mmCIF file with all atom_site columns, C-alpha atoms and ligand atoms in Angstrom:
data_model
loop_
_atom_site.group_PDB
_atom_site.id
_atom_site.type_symbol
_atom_site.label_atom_id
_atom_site.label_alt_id
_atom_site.label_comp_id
_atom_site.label_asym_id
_atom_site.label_entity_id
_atom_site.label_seq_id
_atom_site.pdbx_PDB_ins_code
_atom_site.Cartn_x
_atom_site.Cartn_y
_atom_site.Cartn_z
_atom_site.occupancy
_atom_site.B_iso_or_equiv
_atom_site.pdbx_formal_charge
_atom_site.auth_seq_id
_atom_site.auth_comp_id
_atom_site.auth_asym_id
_atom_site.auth_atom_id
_atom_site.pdbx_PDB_model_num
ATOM   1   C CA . UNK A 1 1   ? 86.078  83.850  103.949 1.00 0.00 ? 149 UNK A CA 1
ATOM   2   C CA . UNK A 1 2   ? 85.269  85.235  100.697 1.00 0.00 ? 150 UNK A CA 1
ATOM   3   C CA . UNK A 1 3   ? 87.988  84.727  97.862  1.00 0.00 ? 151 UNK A CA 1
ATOM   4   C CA . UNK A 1 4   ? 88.241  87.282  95.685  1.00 0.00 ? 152 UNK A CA 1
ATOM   5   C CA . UNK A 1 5   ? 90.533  88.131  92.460  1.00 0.00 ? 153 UNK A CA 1
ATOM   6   C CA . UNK A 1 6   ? 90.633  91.632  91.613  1.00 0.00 ? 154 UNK A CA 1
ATOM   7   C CA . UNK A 1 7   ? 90.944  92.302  87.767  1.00 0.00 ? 155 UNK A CA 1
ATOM   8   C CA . UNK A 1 8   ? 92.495  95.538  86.694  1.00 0.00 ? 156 UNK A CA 1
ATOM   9   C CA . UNK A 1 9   ? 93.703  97.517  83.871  1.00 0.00 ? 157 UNK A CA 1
ATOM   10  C CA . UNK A 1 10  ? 95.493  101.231 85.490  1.00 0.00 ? 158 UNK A CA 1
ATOM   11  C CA . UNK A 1 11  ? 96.205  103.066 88.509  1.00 0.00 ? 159 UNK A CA 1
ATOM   12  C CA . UNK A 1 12  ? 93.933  100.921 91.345  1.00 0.00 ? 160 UNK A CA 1
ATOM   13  C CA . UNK A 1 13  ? 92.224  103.554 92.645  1.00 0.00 ? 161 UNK A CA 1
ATOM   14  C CA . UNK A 1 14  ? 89.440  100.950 93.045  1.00 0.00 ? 162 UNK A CA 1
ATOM   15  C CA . UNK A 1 15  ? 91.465  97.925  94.278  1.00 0.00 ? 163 UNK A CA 1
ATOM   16  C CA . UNK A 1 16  ? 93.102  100.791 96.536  1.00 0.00 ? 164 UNK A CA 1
ATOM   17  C CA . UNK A 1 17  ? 89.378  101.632 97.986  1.00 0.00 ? 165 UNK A CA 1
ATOM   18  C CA . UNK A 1 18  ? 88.875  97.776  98.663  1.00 0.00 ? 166 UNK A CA 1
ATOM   19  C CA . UNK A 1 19  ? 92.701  97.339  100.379 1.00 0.00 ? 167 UNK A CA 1
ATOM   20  C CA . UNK A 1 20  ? 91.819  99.524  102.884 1.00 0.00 ? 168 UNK A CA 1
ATOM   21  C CA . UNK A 1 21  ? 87.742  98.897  103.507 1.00 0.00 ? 169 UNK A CA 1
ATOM   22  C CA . UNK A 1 22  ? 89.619  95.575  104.198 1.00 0.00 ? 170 UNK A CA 1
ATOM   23  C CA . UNK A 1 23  ? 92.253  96.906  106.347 1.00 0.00 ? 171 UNK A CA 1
ATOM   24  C CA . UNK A 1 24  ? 89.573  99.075  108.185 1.00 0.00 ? 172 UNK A CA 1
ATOM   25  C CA . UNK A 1 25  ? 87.209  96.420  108.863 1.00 0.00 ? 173 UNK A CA 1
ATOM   26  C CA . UNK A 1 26  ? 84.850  98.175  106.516 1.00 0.00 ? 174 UNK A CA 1
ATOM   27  C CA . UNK A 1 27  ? 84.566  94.907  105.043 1.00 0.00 ? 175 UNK A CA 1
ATOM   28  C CA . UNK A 1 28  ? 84.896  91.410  106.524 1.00 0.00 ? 176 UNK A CA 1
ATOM   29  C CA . UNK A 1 29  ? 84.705  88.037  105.900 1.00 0.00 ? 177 UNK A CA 1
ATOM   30  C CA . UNK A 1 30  ? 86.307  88.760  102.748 1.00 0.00 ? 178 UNK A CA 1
ATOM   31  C CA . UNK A 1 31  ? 90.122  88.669  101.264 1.00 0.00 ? 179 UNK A CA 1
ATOM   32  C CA . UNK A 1 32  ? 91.930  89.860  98.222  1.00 0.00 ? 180 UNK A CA 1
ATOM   33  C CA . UNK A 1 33  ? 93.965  86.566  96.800  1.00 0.00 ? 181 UNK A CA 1
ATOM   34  C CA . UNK A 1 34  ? 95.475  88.213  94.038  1.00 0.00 ? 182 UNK A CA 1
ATOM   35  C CA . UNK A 1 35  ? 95.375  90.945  91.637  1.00 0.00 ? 183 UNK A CA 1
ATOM   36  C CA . UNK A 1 36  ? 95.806  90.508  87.949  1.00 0.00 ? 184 UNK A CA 1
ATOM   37  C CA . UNK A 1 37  ? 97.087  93.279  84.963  1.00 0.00 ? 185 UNK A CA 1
ATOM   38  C CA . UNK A 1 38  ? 96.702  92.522  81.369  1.00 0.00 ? 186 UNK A CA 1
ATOM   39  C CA . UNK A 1 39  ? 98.842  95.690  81.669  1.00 0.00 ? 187 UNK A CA 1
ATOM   40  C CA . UNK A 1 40  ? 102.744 95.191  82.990  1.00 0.00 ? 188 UNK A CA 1
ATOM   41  C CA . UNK A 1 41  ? 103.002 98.820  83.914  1.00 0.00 ? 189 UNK A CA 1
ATOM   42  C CA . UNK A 1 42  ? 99.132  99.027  85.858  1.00 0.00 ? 190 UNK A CA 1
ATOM   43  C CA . UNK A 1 43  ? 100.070 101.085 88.828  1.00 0.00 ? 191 UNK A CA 1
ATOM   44  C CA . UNK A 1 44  ? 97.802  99.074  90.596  1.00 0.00 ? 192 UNK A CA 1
ATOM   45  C CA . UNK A 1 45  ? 99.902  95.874  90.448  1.00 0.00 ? 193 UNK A CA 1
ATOM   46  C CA . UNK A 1 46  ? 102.149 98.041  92.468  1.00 0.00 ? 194 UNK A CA 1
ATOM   47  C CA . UNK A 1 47  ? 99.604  98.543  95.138  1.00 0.00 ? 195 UNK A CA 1
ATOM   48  C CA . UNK A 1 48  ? 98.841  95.325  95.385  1.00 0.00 ? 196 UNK A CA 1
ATOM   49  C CA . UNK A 1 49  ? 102.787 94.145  96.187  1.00 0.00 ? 197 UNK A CA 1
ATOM   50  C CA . UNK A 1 50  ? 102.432 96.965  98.956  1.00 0.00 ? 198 UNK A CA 1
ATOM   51  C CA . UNK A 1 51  ? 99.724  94.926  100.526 1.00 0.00 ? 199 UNK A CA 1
ATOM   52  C CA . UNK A 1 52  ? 101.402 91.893  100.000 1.00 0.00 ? 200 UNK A CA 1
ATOM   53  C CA . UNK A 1 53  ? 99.142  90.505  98.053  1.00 0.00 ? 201 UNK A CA 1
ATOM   54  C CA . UNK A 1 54  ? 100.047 88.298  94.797  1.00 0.00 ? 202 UNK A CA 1
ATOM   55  C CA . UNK A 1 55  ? 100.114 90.549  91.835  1.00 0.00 ? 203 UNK A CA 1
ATOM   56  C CA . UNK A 1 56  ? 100.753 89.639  88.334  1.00 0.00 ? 204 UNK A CA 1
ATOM   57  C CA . UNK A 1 57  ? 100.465 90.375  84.646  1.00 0.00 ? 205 UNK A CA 1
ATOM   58  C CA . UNK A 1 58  ? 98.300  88.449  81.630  1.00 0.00 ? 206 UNK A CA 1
ATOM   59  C CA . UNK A 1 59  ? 98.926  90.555  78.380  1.00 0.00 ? 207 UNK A CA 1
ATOM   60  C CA . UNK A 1 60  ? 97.359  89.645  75.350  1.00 0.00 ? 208 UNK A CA 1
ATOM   61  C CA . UNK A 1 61  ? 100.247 90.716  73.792  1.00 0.00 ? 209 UNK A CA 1
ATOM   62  C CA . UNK A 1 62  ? 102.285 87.672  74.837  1.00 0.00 ? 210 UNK A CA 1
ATOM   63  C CA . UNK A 1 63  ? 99.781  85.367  73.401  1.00 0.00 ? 211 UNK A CA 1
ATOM   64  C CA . UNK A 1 64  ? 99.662  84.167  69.738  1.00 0.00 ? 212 UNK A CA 1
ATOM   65  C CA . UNK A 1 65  ? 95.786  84.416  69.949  1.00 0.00 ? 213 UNK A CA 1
ATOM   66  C CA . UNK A 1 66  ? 92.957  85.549  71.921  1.00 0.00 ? 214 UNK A CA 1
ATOM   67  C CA . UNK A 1 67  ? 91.782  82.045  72.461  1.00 0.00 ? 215 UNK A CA 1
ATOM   68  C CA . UNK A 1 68  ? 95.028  81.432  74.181  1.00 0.00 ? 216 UNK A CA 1
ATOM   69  C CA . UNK A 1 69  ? 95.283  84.914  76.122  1.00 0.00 ? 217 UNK A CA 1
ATOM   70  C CA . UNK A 1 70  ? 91.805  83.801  77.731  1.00 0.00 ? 218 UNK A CA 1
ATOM   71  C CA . UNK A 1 71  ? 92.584  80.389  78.318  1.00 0.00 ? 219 UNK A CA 1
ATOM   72  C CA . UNK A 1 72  ? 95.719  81.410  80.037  1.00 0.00 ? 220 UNK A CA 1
ATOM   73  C CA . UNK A 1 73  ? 93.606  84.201  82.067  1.00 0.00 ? 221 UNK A CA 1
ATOM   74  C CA . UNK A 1 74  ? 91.189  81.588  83.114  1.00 0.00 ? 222 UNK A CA 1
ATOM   75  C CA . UNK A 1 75  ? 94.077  79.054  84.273  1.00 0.00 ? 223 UNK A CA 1
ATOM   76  C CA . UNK A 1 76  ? 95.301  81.728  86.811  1.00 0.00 ? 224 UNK A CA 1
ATOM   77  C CA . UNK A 1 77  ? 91.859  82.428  88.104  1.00 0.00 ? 225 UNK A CA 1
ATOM   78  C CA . UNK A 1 78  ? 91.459  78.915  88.714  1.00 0.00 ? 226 UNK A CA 1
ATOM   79  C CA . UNK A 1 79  ? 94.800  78.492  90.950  1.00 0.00 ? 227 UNK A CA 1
ATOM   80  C CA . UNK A 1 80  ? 93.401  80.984  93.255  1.00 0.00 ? 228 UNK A CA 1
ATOM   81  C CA . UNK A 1 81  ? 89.903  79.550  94.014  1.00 0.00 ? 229 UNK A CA 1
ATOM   82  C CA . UNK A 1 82  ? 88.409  82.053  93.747  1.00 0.00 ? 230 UNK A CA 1
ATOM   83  C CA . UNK A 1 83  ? 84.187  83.121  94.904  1.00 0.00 ? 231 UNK A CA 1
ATOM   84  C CA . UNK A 1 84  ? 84.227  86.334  93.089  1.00 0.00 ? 232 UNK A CA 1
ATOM   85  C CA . UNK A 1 85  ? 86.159  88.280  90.597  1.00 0.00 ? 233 UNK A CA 1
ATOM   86  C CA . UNK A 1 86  ? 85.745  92.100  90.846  1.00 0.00 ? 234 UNK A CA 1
ATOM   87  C CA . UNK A 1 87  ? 86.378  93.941  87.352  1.00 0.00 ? 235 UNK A CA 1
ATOM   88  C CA . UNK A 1 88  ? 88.161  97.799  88.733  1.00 0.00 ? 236 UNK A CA 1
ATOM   89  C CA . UNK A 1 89  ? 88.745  99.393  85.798  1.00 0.00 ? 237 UNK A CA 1
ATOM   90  C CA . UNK A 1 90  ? 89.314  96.662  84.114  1.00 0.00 ? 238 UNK A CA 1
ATOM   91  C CA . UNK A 1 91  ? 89.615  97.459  80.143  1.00 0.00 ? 239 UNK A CA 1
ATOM   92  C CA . UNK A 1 92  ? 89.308  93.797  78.830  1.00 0.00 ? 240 UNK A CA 1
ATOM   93  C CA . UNK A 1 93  ? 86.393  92.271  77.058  1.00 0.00 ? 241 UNK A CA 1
ATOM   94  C CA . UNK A 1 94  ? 85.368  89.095  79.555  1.00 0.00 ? 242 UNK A CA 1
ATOM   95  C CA . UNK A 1 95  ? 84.997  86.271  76.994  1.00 0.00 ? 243 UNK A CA 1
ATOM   96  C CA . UNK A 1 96  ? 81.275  83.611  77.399  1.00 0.00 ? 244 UNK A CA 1
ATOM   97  C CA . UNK A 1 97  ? 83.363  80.933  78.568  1.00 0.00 ? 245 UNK A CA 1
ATOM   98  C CA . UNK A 1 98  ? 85.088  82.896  81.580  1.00 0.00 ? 246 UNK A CA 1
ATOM   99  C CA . UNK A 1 99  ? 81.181  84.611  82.441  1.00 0.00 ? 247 UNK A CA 1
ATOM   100 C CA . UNK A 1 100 ? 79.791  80.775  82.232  1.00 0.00 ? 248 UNK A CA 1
ATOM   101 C CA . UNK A 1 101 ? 82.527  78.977  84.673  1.00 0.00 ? 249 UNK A CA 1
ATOM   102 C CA . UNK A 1 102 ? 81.819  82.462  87.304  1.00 0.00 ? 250 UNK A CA 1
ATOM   103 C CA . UNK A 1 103 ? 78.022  82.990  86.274  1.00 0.00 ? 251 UNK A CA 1
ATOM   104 C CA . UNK A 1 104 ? 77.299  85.405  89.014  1.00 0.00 ? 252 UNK A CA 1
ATOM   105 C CA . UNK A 1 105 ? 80.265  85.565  90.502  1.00 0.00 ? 253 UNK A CA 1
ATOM   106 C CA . UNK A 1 106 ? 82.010  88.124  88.654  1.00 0.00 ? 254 UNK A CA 1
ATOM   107 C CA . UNK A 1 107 ? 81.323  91.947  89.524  1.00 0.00 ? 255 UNK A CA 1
ATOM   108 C CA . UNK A 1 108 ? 82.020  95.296  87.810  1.00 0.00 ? 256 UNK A CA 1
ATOM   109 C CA . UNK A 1 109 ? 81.726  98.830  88.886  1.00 0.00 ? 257 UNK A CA 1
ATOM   110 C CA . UNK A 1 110 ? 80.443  101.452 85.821  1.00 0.00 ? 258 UNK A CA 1
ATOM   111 C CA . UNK A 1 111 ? 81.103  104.923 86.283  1.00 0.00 ? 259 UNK A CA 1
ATOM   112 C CA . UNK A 1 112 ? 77.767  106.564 86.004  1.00 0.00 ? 260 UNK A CA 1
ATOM   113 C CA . UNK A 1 113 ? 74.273  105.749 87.030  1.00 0.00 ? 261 UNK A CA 1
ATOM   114 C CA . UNK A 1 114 ? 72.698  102.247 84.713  1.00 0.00 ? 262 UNK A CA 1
ATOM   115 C CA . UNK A 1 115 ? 71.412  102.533 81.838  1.00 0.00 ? 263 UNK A CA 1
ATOM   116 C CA . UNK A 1 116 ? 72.396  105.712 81.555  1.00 0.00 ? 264 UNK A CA 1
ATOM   117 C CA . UNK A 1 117 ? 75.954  106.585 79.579  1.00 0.00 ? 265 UNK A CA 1
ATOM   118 C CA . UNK A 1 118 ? 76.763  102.565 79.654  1.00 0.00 ? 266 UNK A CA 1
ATOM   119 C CA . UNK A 1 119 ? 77.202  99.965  76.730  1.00 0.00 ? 267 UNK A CA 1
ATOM   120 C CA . UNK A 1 120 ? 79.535  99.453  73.784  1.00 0.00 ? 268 UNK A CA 1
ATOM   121 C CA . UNK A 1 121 ? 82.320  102.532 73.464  1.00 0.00 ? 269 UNK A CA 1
ATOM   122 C CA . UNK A 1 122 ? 81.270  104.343 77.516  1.00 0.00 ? 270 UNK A CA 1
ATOM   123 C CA . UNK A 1 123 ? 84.264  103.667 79.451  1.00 0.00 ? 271 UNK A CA 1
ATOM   124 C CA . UNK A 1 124 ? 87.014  105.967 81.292  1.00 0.00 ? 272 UNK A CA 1
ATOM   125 C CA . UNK A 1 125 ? 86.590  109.616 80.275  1.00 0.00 ? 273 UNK A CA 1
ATOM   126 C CA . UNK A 1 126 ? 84.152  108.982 77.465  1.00 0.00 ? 274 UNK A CA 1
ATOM   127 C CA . UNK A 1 127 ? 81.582  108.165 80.172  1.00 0.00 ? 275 UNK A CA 1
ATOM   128 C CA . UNK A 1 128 ? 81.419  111.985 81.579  1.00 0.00 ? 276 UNK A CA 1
ATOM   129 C CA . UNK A 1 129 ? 81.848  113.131 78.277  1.00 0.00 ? 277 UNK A CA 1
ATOM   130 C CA . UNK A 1 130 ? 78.607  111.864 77.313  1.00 0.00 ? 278 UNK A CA 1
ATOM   131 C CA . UNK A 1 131 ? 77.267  113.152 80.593  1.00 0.00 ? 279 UNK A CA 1
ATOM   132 C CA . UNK A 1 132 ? 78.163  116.471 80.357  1.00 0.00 ? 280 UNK A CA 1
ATOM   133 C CA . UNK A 1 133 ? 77.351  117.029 76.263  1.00 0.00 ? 281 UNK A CA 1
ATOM   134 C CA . UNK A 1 134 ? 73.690  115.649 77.445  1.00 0.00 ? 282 UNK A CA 1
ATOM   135 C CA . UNK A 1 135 ? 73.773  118.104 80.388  1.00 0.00 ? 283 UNK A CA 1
ATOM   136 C CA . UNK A 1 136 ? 72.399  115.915 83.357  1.00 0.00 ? 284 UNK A CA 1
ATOM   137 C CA . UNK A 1 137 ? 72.390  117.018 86.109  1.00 0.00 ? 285 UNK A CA 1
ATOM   138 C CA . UNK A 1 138 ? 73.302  113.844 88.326  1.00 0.00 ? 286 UNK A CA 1
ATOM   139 C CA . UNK A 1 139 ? 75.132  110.978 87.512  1.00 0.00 ? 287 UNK A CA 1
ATOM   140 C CA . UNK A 1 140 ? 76.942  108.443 89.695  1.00 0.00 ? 288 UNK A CA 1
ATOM   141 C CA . UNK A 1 141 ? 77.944  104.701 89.334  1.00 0.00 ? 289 UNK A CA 1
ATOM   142 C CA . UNK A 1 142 ? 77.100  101.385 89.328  1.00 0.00 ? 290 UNK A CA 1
ATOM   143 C CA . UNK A 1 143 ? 77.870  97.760  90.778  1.00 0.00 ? 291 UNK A CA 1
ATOM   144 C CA . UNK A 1 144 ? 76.742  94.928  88.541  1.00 0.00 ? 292 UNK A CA 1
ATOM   145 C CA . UNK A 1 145 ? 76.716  91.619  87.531  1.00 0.00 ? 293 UNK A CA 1
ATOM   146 C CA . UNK A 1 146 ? 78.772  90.757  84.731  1.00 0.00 ? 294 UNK A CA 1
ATOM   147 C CA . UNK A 1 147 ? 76.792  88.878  81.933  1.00 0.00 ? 295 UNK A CA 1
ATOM   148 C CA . UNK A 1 148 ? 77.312  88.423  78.309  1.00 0.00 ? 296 UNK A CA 1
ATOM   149 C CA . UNK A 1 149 ? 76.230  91.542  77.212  1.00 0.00 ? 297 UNK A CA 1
ATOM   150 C CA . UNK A 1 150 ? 77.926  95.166  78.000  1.00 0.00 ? 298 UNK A CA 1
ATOM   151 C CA . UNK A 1 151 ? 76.735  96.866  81.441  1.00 0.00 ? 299 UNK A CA 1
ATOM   152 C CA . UNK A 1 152 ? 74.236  94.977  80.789  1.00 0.00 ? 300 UNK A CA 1
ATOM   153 C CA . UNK A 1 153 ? 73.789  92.722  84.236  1.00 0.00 ? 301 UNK A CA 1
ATOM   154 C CA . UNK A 1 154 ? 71.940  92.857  87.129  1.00 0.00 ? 302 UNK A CA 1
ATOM   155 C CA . UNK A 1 155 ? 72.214  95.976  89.038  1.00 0.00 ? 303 UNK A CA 1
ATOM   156 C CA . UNK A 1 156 ? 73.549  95.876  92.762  1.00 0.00 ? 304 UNK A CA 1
ATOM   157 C CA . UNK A 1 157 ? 74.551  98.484  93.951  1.00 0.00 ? 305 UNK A CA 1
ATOM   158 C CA . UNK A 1 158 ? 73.952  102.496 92.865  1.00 0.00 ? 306 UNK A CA 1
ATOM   159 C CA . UNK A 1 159 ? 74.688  106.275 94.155  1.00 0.00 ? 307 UNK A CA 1
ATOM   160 C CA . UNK A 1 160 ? 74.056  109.639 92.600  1.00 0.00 ? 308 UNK A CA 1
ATOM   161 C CA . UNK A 1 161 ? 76.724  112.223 92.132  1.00 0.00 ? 309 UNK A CA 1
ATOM   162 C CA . UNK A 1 162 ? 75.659  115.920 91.286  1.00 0.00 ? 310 UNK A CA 1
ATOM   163 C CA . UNK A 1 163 ? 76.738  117.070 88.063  1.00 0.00 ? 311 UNK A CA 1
ATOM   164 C CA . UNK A 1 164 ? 78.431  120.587 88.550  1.00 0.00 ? 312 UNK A CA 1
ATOM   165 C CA . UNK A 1 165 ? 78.539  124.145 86.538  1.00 0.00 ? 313 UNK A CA 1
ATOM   166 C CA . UNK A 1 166 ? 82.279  124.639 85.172  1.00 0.00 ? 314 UNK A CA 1
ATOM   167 C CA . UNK A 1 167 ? 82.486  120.515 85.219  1.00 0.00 ? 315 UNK A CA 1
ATOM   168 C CA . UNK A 1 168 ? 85.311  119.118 82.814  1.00 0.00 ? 316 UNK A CA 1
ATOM   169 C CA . UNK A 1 169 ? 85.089  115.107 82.238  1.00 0.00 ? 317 UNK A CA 1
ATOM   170 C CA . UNK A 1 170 ? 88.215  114.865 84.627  1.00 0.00 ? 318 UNK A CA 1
ATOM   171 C CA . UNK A 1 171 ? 86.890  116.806 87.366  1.00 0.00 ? 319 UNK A CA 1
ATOM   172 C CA . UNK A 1 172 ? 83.218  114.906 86.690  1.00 0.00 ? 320 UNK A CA 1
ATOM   173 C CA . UNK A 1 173 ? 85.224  111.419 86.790  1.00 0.00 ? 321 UNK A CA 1
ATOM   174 C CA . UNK A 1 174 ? 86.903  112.691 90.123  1.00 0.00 ? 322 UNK A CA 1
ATOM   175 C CA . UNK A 1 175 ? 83.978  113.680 92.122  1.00 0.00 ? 323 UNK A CA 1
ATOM   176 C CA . UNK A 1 176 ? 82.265  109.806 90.887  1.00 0.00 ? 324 UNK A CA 1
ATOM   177 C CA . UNK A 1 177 ? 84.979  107.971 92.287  1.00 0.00 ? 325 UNK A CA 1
ATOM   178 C CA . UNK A 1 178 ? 85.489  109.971 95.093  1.00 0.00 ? 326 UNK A CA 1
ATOM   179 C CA . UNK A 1 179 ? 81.725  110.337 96.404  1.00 0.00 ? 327 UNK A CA 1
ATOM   180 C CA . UNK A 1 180 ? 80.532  106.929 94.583  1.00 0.00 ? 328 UNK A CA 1
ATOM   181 C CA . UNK A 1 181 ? 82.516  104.506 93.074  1.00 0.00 ? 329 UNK A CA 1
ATOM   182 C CA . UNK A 1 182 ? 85.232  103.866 95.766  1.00 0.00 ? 330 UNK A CA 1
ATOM   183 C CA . UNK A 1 183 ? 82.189  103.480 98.417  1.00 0.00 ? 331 UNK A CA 1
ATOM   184 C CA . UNK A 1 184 ? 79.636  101.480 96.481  1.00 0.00 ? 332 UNK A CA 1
ATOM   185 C CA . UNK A 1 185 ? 82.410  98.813  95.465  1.00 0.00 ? 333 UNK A CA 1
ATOM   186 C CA . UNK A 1 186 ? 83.704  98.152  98.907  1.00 0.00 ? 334 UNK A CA 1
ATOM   187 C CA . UNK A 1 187 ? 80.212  98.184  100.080 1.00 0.00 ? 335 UNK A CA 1
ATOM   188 C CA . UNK A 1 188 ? 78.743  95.762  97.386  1.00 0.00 ? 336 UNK A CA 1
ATOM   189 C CA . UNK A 1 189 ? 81.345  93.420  98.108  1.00 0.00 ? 337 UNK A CA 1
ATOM   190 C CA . UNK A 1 190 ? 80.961  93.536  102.229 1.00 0.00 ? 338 UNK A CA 1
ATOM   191 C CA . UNK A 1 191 ? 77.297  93.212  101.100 1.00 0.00 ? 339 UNK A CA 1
ATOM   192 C CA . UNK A 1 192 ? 78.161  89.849  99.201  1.00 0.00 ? 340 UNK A CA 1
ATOM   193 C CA . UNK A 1 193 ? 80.796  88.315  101.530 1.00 0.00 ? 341 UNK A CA 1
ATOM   194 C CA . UNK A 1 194 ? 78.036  89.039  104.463 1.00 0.00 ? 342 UNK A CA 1
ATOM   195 C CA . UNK A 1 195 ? 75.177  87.790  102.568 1.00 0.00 ? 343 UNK A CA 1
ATOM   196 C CA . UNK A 1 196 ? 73.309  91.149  102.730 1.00 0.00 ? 344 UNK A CA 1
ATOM   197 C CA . UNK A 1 197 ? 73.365  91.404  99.094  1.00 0.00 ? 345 UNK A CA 1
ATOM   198 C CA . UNK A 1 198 ? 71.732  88.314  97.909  1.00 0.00 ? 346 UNK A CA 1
ATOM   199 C CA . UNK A 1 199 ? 73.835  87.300  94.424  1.00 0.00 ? 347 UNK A CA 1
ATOM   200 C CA . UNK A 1 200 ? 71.715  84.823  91.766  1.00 0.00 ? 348 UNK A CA 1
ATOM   201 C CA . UNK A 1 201 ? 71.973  81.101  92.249  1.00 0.00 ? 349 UNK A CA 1
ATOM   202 C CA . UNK A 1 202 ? 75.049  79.700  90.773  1.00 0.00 ? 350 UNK A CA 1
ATOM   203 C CA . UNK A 1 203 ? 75.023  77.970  88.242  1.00 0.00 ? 351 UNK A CA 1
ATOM   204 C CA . UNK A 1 204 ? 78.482  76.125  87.033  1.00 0.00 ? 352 UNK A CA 1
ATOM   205 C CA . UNK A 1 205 ? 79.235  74.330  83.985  1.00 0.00 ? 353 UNK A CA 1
HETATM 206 C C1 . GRF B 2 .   ? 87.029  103.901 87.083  1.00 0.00 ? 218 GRF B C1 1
HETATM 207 O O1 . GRF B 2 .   ? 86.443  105.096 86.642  1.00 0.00 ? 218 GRF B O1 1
HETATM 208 C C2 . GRF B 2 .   ? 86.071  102.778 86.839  1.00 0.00 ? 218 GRF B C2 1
HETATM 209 O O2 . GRF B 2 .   ? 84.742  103.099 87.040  1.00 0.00 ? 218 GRF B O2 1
HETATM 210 C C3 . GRF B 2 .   ? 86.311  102.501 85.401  1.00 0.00 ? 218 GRF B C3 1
HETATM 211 O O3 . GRF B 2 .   ? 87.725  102.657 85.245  1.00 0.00 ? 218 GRF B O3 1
HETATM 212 C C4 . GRF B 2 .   ? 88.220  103.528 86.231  1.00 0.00 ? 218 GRF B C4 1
HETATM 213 C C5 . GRF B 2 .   ? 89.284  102.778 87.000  1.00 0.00 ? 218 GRF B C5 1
HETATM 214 O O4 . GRF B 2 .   ? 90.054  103.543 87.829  1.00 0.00 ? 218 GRF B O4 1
HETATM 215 N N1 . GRF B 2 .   ? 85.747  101.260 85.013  1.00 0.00 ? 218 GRF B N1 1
HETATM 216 P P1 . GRF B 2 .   ? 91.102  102.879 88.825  1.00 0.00 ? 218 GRF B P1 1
HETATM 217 O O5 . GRF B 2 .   ? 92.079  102.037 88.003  1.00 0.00 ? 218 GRF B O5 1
HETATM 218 O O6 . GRF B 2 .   ? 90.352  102.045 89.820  1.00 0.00 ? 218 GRF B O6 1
HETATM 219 O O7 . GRF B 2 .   ? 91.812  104.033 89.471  1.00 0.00 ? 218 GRF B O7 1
#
């Protein structure tokens, strides 16, 4: 059984999609341990409790430091045991030491199609905003592997969503999660706790 730790940062659409591709048998072999906020008011804390699953917050803002913030992150992943930590919508920088101790264990979903619309400063809304000023015509999102860089990880997963006339960012950001993002993440991580989706070699330190 695969242990996972969902990270996240707002409403849990995302952590919702994986609840219930658990719940449906969509995917197996795989169970959420906990689910944890650097946001007290994340919505998706709240979803979490629903499922009865252990949800709690890690705010930066109770720490003295950053250095202390992460080491107290990393403690609380380490209770849990965890074989993967999915980032869904999750708006914190993961520090070297945290993407060392998971190398290749530590997912995120991007909301629009690799390398496209990705890197420093393309998250939430400012993703389809840069979509739509270029005018493409698809976009779509994207399972990776989290690395040290930004978006920058191995690709596993992808699906296309058609850009739109009369598309706003919200409406664009709607359609991705509906048609990509909350299938491709519960499918990525079947895929890993099945072994379809072959992940690196470890490598701990
Ligand atoms: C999603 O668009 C995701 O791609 C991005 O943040 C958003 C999270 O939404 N990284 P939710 O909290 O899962 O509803």
């Amino acid at each position: 059984m695969l242990r996972i730790g969902v990270l996240v940062s707002g409403g849990g659409t995302n952590l919702q999609a994986i609840l219930d591709a658990i719940d449906s048998g969509a995917i197996t072999n795989a169970q959420v341990e906990t689910v944890i906020s650097n946001n007290p008011g994340a919505y998706a804390l709240e979803r979490a409790r629903k499922h009865g699953i252990d949800a709690l917050c890690v705010s930066p803002k109770t720490f003295e430091t950053r250095d202390l913030f992460y080491q107290a992150l990393m403690e609380k992943l380490e209770e849990y045991r965890l074989d993967l930590i999915v980032l869904a919508g999750y708006l914190v920088t993961i520090p070297p030491a945290m993407i060392r101790r998971y190398r290749n264990r530590i997912i995120n979903i991007h909301p629009s199609l690799i390398p496209s619309f990705c890197g420093v400063g393309y998250y939430g809304l400012k993703v389809h905003e840069a979509a739509l000023k270029r005018g493409v015509k698809v976009t779509g999102a994207t399972v990776h592997i989290v690395d040290e860089g930004v978006d920058s990880g191995p690709i596993l997963l992808q699906k296309a969503v058609e850009v739109l006339p009369g598309d706003t960012p919200e409406i664009l950001q709607r359609r991705v999660m509906e048609q990509a993002e909350w299938k491709i993440l519960p499918q990525a991580i079947d895929g890993i706790a099945n072994h379809r989706i072959q992940m690196p070699e470890e490598e701990q330190t």
